[in-house]
Amino acid sequence: MSEISLEIMQQLENAQVSLAQSMVAGGPPMTAGSTTPNLAETTFGAAGSGQAKYLLLDHYTTSSTRILWAHSGDWRSANVTNTEEQGLAQVAFAANRVDVWWDNSNKITLMRCWKNL
């Protein structure tokens, strides 16, 4: 297992602060919406995509907030439900490769999880 660099950890802290500030300012709601994206929109209308080098899941014990983070050049996030969190742990964390797509606000819109057999 490789060590996570201090630079990557600092980027995560900055992304978390930015997300928290957007929520205080009336930004994205903390409840998860529909996470079944229209593939054509996410593939062709996405602001960006890339292969995730790191995956992280924030599971807050004092609320129902669950935030999935993926690092692909920078940290991107998605609010997930409790049920989605359980599925992600089994699929994404067991994958050999995870590709992510995100929108203009760095919200993850699609994750493609690869497992080499």
Short mmCIF file of C-alpha atoms in Angstrom, two decimals, residues 30-68:
data_model
loop_
_atom_site.label_atom_id
_atom_site.label_comp_id
_atom_site.label_asym_id
_atom_site.label_seq_id
_atom_site.Cartn_x
_atom_site.Cartn_y
_atom_site.Cartn_z
CA MET A 30 -26.51 17.41 1.83
CA THR A 31 -29.16 14.83 0.94
CA ALA A 32 -28.39 12.62 -2.00
CA GLY A 33 -30.47 13.03 -5.11
CA SER A 34 -30.87 10.64 -7.97
CA THR A 35 -27.46 9.19 -8.71
CA THR A 36 -28.48 7.40 -11.88
CA PRO A 37 -27.09 9.77 -14.49
CA ASN A 38 -28.02 9.94 -18.13
CA LEU A 39 -24.97 8.29 -19.69
CA ALA A 40 -25.02 10.52 -22.77
CA GLU A 41 -25.09 13.67 -20.65
CA THR A 42 -22.32 12.53 -18.33
CA THR A 43 -20.10 11.23 -21.10
CA PHE A 44 -20.45 14.12 -23.55
CA GLY A 45 -21.69 16.95 -21.32
CA ALA A 46 -19.35 16.39 -18.40
CA ALA A 47 -16.85 19.06 -17.45
CA GLY A 48 -14.16 16.43 -17.13
CA SER A 49 -13.22 12.84 -16.54
CA GLY A 50 -10.25 10.79 -15.49
CA GLN A 51 -8.94 7.78 -13.66
CA ALA A 52 -9.18 8.04 -9.88
CA LYS A 53 -5.93 7.53 -8.02
CA TYR A 54 -7.60 7.69 -4.59
CA LEU A 55 -11.11 6.99 -3.28
CA LEU A 56 -12.33 8.14 0.10
CA LEU A 57 -15.68 7.91 1.86
CA ASP A 58 -16.67 10.34 4.63
CA HIS A 59 -19.24 8.66 6.87
CA TYR A 60 -20.47 11.14 9.47
CA THR A 61 -21.74 9.43 12.62
CA THR A 62 -23.69 12.49 13.81
CA SER A 63 -25.82 12.84 10.67
CA SER A 64 -26.95 10.97 7.58
CA THR A 65 -24.29 12.71 5.49
CA ARG A 66 -22.17 10.43 3.32
CA ILE A 67 -19.69 11.98 0.89
CA LEU A 68 -17.71 10.00 -1.66
#
